[in-house]
mmCIF file of C-alpha atoms in Angstrom:
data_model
loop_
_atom_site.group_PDB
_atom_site.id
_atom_site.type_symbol
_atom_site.label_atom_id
_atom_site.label_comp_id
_atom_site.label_asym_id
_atom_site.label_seq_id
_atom_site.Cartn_x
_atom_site.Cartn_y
_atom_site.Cartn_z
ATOM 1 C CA UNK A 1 30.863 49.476 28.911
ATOM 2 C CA UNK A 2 33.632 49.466 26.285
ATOM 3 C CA UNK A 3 36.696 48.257 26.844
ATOM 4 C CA UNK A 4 39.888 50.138 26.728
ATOM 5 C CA UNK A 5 41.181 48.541 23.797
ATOM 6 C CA UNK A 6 38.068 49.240 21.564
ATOM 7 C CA UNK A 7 37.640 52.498 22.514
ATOM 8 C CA UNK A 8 40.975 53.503 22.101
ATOM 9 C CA UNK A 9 42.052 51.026 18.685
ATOM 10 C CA UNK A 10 44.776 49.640 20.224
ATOM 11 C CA UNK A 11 45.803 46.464 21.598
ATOM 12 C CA UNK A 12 47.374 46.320 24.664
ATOM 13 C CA UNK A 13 46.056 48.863 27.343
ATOM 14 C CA UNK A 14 49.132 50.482 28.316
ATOM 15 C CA UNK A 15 49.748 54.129 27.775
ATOM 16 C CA UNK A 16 52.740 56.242 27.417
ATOM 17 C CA UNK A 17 52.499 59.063 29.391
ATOM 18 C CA UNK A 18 53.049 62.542 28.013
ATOM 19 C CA UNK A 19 56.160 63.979 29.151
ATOM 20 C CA UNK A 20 56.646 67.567 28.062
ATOM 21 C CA UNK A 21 60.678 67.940 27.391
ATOM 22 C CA UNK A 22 61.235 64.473 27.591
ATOM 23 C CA UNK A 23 58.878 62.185 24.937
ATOM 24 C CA UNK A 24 59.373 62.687 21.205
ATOM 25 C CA UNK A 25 57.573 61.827 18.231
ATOM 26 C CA UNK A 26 59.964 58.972 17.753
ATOM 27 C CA UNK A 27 58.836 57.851 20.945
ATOM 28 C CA UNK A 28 54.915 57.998 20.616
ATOM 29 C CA UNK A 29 55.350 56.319 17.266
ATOM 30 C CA UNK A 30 57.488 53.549 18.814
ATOM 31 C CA UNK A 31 54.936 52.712 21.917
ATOM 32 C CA UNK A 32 51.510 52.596 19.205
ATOM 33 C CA UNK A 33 53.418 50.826 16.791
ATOM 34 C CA UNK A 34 53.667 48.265 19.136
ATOM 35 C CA UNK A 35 50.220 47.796 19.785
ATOM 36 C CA UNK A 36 49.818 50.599 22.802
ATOM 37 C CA UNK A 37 48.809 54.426 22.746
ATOM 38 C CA UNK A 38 52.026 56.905 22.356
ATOM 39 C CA UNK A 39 50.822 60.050 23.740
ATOM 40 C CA UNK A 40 52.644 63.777 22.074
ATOM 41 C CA UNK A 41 52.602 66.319 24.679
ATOM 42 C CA UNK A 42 52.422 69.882 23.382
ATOM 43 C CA UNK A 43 50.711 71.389 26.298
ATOM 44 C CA UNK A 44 51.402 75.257 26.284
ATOM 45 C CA UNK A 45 53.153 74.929 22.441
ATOM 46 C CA UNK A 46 52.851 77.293 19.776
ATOM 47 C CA UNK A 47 50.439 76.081 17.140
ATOM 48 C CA UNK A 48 52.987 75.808 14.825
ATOM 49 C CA UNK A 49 55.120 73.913 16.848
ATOM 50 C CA UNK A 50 51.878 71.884 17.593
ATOM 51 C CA UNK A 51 51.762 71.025 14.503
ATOM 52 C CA UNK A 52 55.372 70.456 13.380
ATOM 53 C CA UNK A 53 55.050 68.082 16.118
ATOM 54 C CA UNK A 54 52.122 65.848 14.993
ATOM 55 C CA UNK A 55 52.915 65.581 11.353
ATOM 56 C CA UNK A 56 56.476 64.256 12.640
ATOM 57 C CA UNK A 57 54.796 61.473 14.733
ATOM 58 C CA UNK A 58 52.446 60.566 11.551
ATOM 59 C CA UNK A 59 55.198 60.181 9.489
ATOM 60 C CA UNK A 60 56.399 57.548 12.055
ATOM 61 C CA UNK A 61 53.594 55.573 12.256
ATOM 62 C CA UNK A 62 49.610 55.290 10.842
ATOM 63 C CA UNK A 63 48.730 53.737 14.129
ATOM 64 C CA UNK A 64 46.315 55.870 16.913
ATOM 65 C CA UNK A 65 48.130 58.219 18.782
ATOM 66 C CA UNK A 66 47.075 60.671 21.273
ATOM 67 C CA UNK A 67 47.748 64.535 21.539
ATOM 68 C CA UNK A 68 48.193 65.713 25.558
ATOM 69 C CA UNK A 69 46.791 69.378 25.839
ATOM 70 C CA UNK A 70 46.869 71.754 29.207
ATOM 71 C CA UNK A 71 43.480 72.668 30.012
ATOM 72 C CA UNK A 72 44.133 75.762 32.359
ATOM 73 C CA UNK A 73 43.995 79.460 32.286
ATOM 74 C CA UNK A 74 46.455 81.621 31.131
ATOM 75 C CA UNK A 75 44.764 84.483 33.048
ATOM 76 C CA UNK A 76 47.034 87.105 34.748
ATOM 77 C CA UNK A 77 47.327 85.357 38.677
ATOM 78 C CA UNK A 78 50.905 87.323 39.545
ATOM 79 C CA UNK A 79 51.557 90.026 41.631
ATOM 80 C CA UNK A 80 54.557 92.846 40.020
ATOM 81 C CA UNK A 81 56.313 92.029 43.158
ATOM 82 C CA UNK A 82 56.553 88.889 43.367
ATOM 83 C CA UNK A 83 57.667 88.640 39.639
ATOM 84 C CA UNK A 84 60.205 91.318 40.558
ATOM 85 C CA UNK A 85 61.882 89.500 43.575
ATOM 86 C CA UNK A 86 61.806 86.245 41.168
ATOM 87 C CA UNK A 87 63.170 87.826 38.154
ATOM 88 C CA UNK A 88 66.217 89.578 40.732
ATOM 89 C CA UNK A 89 66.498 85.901 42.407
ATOM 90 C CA UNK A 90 67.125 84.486 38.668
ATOM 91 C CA UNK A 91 69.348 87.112 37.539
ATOM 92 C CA UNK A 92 71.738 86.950 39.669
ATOM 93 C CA UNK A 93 71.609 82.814 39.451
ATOM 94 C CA UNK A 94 71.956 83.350 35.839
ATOM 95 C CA UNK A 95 75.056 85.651 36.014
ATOM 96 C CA UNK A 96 76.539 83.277 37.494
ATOM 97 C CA UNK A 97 76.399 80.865 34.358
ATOM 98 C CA UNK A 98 76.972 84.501 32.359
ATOM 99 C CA UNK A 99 73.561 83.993 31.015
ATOM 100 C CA UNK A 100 71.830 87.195 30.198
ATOM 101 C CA UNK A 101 68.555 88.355 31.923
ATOM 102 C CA UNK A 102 65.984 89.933 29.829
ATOM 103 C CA UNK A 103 62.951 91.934 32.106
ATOM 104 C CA UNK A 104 59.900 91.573 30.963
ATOM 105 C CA UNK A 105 56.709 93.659 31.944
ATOM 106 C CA UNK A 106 53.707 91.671 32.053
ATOM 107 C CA UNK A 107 52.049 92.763 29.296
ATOM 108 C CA UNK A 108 55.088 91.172 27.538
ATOM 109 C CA UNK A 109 53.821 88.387 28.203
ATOM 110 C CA UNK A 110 51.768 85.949 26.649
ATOM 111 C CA UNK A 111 50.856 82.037 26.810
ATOM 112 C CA UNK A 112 49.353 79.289 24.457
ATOM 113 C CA UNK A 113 46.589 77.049 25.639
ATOM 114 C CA UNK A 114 44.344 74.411 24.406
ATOM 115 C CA UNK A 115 42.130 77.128 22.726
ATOM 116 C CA UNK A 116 45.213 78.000 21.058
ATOM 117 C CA UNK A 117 45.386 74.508 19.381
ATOM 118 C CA UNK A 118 42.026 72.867 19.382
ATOM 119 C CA UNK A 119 41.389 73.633 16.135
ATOM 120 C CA UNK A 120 44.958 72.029 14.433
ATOM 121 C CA UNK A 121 44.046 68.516 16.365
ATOM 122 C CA UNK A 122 40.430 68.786 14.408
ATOM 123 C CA UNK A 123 41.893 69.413 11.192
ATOM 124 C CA UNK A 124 44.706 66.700 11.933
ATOM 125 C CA UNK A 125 42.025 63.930 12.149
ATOM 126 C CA UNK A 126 43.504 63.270 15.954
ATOM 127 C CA UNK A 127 42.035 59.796 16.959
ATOM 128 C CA UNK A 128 42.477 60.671 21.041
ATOM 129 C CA UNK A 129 42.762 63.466 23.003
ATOM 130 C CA UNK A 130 44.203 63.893 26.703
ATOM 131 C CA UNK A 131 43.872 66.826 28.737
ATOM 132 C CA UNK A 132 45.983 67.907 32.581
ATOM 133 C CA UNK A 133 45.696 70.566 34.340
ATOM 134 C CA UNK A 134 41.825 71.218 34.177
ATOM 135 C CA UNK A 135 38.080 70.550 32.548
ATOM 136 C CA UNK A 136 37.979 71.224 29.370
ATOM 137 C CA UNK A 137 35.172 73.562 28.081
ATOM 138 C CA UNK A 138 31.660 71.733 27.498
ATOM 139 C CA UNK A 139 31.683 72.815 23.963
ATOM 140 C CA UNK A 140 35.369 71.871 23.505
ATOM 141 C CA UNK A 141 34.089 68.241 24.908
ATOM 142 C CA UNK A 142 31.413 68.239 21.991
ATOM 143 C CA UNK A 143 33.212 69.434 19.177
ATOM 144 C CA UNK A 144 35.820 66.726 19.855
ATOM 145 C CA UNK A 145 33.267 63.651 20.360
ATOM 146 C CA UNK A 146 31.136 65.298 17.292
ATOM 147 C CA UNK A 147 33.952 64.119 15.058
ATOM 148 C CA UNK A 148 34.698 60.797 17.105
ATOM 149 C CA UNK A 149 37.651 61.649 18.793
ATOM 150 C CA UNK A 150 38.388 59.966 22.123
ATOM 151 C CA UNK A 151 38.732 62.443 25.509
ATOM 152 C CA UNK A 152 40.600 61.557 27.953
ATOM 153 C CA UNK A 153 40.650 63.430 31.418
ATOM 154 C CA UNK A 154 43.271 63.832 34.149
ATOM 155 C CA UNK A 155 41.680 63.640 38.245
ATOM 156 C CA UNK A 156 44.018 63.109 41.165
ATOM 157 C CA UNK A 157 40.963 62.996 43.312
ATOM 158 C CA UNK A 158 37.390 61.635 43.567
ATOM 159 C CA UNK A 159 36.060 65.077 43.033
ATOM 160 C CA UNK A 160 37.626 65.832 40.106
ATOM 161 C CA UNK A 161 36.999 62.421 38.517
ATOM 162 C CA UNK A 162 33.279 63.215 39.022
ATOM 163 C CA UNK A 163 33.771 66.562 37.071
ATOM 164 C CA UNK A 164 35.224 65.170 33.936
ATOM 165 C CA UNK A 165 32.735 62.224 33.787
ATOM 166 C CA UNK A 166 29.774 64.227 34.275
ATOM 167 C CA UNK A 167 31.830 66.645 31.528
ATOM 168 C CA UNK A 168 31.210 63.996 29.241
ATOM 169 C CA UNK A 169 35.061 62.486 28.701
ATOM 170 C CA UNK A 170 35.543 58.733 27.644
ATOM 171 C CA UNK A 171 38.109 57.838 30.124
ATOM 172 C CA UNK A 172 39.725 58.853 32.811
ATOM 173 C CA UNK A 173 43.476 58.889 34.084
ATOM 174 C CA UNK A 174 43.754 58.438 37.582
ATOM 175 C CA UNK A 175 47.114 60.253 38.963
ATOM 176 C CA UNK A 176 48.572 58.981 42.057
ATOM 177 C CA UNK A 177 50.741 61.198 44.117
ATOM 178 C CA UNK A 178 53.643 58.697 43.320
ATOM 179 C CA UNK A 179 53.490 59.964 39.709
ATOM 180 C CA UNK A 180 56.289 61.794 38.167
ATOM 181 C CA UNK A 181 56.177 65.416 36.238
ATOM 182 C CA UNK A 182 53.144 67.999 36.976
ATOM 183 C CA UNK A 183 49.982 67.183 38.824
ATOM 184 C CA UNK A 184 47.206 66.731 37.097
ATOM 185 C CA UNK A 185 45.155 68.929 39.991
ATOM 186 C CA UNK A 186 42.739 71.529 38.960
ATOM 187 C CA UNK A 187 40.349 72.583 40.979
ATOM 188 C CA UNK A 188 40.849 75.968 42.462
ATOM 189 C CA UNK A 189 41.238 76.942 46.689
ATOM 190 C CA UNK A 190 41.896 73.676 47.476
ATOM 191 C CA UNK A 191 44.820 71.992 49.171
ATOM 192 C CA UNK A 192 46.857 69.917 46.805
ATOM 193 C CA UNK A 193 45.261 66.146 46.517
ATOM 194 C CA UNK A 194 48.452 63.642 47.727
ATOM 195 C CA UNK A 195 46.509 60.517 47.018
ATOM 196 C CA UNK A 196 48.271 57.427 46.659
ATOM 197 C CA UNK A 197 47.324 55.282 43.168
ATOM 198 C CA UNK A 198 46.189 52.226 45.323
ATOM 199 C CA UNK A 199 43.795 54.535 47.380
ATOM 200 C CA UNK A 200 42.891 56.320 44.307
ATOM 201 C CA UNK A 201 42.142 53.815 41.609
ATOM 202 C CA UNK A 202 39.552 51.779 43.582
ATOM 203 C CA UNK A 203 37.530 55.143 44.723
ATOM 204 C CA UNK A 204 37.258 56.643 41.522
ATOM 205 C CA UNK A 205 36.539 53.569 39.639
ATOM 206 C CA UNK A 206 33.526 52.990 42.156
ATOM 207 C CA UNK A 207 32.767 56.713 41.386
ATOM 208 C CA UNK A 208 32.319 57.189 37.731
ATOM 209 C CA UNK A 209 31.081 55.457 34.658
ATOM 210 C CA UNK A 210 34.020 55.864 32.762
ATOM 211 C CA UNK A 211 36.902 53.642 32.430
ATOM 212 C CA UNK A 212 39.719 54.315 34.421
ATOM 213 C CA UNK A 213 43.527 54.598 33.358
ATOM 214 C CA UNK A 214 46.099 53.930 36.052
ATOM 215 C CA UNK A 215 49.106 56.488 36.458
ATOM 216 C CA UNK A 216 51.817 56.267 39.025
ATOM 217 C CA UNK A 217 54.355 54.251 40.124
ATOM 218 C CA UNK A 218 53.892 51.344 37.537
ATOM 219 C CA UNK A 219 57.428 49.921 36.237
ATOM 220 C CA UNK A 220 56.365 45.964 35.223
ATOM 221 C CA UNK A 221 53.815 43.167 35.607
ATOM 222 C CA UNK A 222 53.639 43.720 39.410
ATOM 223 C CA UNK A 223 52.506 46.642 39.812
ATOM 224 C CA UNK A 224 50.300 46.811 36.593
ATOM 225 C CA UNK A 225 48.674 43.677 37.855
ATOM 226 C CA UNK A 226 47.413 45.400 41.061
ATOM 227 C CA UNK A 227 46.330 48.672 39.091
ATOM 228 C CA UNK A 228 43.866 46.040 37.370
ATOM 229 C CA UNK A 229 43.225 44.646 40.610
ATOM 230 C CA UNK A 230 42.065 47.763 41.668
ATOM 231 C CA UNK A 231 39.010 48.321 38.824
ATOM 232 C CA UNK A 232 41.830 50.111 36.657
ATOM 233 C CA UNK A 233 41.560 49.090 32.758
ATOM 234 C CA UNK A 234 44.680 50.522 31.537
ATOM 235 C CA UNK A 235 47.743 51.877 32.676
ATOM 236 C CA UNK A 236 49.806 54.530 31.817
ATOM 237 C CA UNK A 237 53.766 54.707 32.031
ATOM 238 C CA UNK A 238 55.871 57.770 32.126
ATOM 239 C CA UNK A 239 59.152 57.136 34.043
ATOM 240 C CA UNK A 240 59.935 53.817 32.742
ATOM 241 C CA UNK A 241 60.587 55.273 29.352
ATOM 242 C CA UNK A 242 62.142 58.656 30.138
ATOM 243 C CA UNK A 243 66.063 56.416 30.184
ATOM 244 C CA UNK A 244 65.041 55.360 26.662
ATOM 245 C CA UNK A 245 66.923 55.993 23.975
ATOM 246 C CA UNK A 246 64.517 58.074 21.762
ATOM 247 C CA UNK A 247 63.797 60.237 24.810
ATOM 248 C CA UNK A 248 64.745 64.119 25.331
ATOM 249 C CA UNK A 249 66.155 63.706 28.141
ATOM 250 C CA UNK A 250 70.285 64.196 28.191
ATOM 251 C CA UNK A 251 72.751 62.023 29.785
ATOM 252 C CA UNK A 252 72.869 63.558 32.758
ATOM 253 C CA UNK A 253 69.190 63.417 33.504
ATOM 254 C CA UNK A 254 68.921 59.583 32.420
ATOM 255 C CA UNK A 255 71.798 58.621 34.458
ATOM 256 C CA UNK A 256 70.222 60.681 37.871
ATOM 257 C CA UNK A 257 67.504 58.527 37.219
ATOM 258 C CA UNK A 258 68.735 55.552 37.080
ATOM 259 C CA UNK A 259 70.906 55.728 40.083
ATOM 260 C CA UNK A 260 67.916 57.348 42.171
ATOM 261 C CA UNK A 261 66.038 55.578 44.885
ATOM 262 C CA UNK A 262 62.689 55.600 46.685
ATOM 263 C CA UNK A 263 63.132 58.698 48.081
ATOM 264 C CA UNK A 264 65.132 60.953 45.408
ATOM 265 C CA UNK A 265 62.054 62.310 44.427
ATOM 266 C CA UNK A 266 59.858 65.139 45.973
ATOM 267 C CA UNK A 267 56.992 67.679 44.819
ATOM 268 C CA UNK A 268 57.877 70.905 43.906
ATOM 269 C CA UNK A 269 57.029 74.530 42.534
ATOM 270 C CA UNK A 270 60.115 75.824 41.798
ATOM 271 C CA UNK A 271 60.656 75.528 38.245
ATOM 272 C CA UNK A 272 57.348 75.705 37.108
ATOM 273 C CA UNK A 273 55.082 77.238 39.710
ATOM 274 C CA UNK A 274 52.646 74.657 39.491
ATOM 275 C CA UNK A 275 53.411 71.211 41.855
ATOM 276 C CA UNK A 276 55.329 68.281 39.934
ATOM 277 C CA UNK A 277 57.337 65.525 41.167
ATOM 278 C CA UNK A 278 61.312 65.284 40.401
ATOM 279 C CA UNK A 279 64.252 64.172 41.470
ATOM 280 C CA UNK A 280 65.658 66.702 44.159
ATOM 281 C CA UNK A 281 68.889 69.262 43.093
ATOM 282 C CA UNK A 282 70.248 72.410 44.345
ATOM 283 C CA UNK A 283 68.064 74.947 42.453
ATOM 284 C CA UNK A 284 65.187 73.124 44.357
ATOM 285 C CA UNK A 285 67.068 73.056 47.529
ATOM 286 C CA UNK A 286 67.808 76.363 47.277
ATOM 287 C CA UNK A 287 64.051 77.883 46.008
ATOM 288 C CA UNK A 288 62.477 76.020 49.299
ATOM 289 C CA UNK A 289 65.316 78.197 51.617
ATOM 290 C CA UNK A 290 64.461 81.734 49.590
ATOM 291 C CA UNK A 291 61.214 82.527 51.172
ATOM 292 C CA UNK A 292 60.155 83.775 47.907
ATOM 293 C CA UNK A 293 56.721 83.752 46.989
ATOM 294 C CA UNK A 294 56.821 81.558 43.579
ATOM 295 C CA UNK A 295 54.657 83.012 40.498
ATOM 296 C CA UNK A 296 51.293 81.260 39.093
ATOM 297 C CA UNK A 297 52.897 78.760 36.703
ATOM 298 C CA UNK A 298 53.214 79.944 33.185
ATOM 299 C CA UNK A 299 55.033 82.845 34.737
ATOM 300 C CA UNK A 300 57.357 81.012 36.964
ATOM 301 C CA UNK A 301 57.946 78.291 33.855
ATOM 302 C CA UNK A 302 58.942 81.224 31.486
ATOM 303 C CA UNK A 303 61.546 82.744 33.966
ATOM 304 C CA UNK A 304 63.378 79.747 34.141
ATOM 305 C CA UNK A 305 63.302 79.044 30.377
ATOM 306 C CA UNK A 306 66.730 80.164 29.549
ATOM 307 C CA UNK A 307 68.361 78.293 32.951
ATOM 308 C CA UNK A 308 66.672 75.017 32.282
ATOM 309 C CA UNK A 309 67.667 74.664 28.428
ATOM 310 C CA UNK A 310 71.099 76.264 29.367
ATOM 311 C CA UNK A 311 71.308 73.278 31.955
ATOM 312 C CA UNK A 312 70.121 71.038 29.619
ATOM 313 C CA UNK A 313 72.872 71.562 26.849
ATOM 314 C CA UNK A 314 75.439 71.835 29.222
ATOM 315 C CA UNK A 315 74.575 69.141 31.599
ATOM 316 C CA UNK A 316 74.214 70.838 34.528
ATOM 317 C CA UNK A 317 71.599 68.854 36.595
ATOM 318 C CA UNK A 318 71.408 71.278 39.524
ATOM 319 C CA UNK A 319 69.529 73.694 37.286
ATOM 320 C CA UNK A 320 67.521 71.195 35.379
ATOM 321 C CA UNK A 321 63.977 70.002 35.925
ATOM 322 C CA UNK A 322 64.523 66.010 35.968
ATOM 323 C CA UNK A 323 60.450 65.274 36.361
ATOM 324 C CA UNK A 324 60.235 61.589 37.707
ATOM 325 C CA UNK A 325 58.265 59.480 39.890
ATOM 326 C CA UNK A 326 58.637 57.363 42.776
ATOM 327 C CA UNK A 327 59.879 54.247 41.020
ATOM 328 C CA UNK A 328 61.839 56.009 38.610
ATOM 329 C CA UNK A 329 65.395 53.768 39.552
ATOM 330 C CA UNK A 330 63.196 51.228 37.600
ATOM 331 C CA UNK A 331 63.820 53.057 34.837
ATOM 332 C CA UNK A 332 65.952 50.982 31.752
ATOM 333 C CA UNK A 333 68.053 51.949 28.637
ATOM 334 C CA UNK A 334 67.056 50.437 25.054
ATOM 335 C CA UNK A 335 65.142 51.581 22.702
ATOM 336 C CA UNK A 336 61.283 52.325 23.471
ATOM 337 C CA UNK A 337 59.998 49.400 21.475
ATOM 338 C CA UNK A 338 62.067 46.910 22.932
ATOM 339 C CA UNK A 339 61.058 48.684 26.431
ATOM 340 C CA UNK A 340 57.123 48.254 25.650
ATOM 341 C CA UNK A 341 57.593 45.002 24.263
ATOM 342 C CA UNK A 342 59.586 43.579 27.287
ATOM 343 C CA UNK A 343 56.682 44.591 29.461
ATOM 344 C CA UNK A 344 54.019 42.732 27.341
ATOM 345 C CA UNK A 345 56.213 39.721 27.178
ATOM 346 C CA UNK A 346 56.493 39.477 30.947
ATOM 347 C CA UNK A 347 52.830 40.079 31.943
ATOM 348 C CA UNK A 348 51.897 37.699 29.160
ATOM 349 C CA UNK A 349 54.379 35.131 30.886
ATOM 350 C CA UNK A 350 52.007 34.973 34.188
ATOM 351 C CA UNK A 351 50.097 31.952 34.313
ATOM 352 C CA UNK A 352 47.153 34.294 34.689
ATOM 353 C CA UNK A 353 47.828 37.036 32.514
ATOM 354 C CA UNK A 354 45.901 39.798 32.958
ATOM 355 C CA UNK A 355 45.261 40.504 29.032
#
């Protein structure tokens, strides 16, 4: 079996993990430039965005780079009333910050998905190619590996893991339930997977062919350490950089993070609709005590568009997403070279390094 490094070009098998909102192209460039795999997240993106975005990161580096895609339908999965009782919920929320409240019907709206940009990451020459939120299509699979790009797959169970390597992808990320941002769960009428990474990694390495990429919880040499320990070959970091200084992330966000603790974080739908791990506010608080029924993500994530980038530009945490994971106080400022590089300098200082 091939080892991360080769089948990835790179040469240290640590992954930055694709943080819609938060990593930039500045960013992606900065971790494969030093020898790792930057991931650009443009899950749910425009294609021209999509590719605004990935000419910006080439121009910042000729090293391999991977492009994160969502794999899921867009179908229609929303009930008129429940968008109704949401939309009148938001309204008034948004009134209150004298932000106007456009209805929509749902035939207004529409949605972007990997079908949407499969095609731009082909032309683009894209080296790897990550996909959350489902399996991608067989054919999408092919036409990927038919040019020699690199797929990587998202599980945050057993079963799922077994779906994307009999799919066919080259590696697969394992997600622990300690893992900040959205889960990577996708398989349909079943109760949300809440696996811990140091149950996970050892089960799904024993139960595919593939190798298998660590996510969750991992800050330095510790905890990397016992990811390999555990059959993992690489592991990916999301958290640790979202404090850096190339990040998206405002002030207000960083320094919530930074101050946070074991325990700031918990899973929720109520900015998105779909479960994802971040540091607990009011607008979360609040959502849980509503007794609303929340709409099928994509839905749910364009109603609260205008709050969150509102919140964003005006600092308001309460009505911000702040996606992080369950070590996220072990977080650091600098820039994200220095950040990768301090991590390969202190595993390579073990007297048993582990690459």
């Amino acid at each position: 079996m091939k080892n991360l490094n080769g089948l990835l070009n790179i040469s240290y098998p640590i992954i930055q993990a694709p943080m819609l909102g938060v990593t930039t192209p500045s960013m992606v460039a900065a971790v494969s430039n030093s020898g790792g795999l930057g991931s650009l997240p443009v899950g749910g993106l425009s294609p021209e965005k999509t590719i605004t975005l990935i000419r910006e990161t080439k121009a910042r580096t000729n090293r391999p780079f991977a492009v994160n895609l969502f794999a899921h339908s867009v179908e229609t999965r929303v009930s008129e009333e429940d968008l109704r009782k949401m939309e009148n919920y938001l309204r008034k929320l948004q009134e209150k910050y004298r932000l106007p409240f456009q209805h929509k019907a749902l035939s207004d709206y529409h949605f972007y998905n990997h079908l949407d940009q499969i095609d731009i990451l082909l032309d683009e020459n894209i080296p790897v190619v990550s996909f959350t939120f489902g399996l991608p299509e067989t054919q999408i699979i092919e036409q990927l590996k038919e040019q020699g790009i690199k797929v990587i797959g998202t599980a945050t169970s057993v079963k799922e893991a077994k779906l994307l390597d009999h799919a066919g992808v080259d590696a697969i990320t394992a997600q622990g339930i300690e893992a900040g941002g959205h889960r990577g769960s996708f398989i349909p009428g079943e109760p949300l997977p809440q696996v811990g990474l140091i149950s996970l990694v050892p089960q799904i390495v024993d139960a595919v062919t593939v190798p298998v990429i660590a996510a969750g919880g991992l800050f330095d040499h510790r905890t990397i350490r016992a990811a390999f320990a555990l059959g993992a070959e690489g592991a990916q970091l999301g958290s640790y950089f979202i404090a850096a200084e190339e990040s998206e992330a405002n002030e207000g966000y960083k320094e919530c993070l930074l101050h946070s603790n074991d325990t700031s974080t918990e899973l929720t739908r109520a900015f998105s609709g779909k479960w994802a791990r971040g540091i607990r506010n009011s607008f979360m608080e609040e959502m849980n005590n509503s007794a609303l029924n929340i709409p099928y993500y994509t839905y749910q994530n364009s109603l609260t568009t205008a709050l969150r980038a509102y919140g964003k530009s005006n600092g308001i945490n309460d009505i911000i997403s702040m996606w992080a994971g369950q070590s996220a106080s072990q977080s650091k400022r600098g820039s994200t070279e220095n950040l990768f590089r301090e991590l390969i300098v202190q595993i390579q200082n073990q007297s048993n390094p582990i690459f």
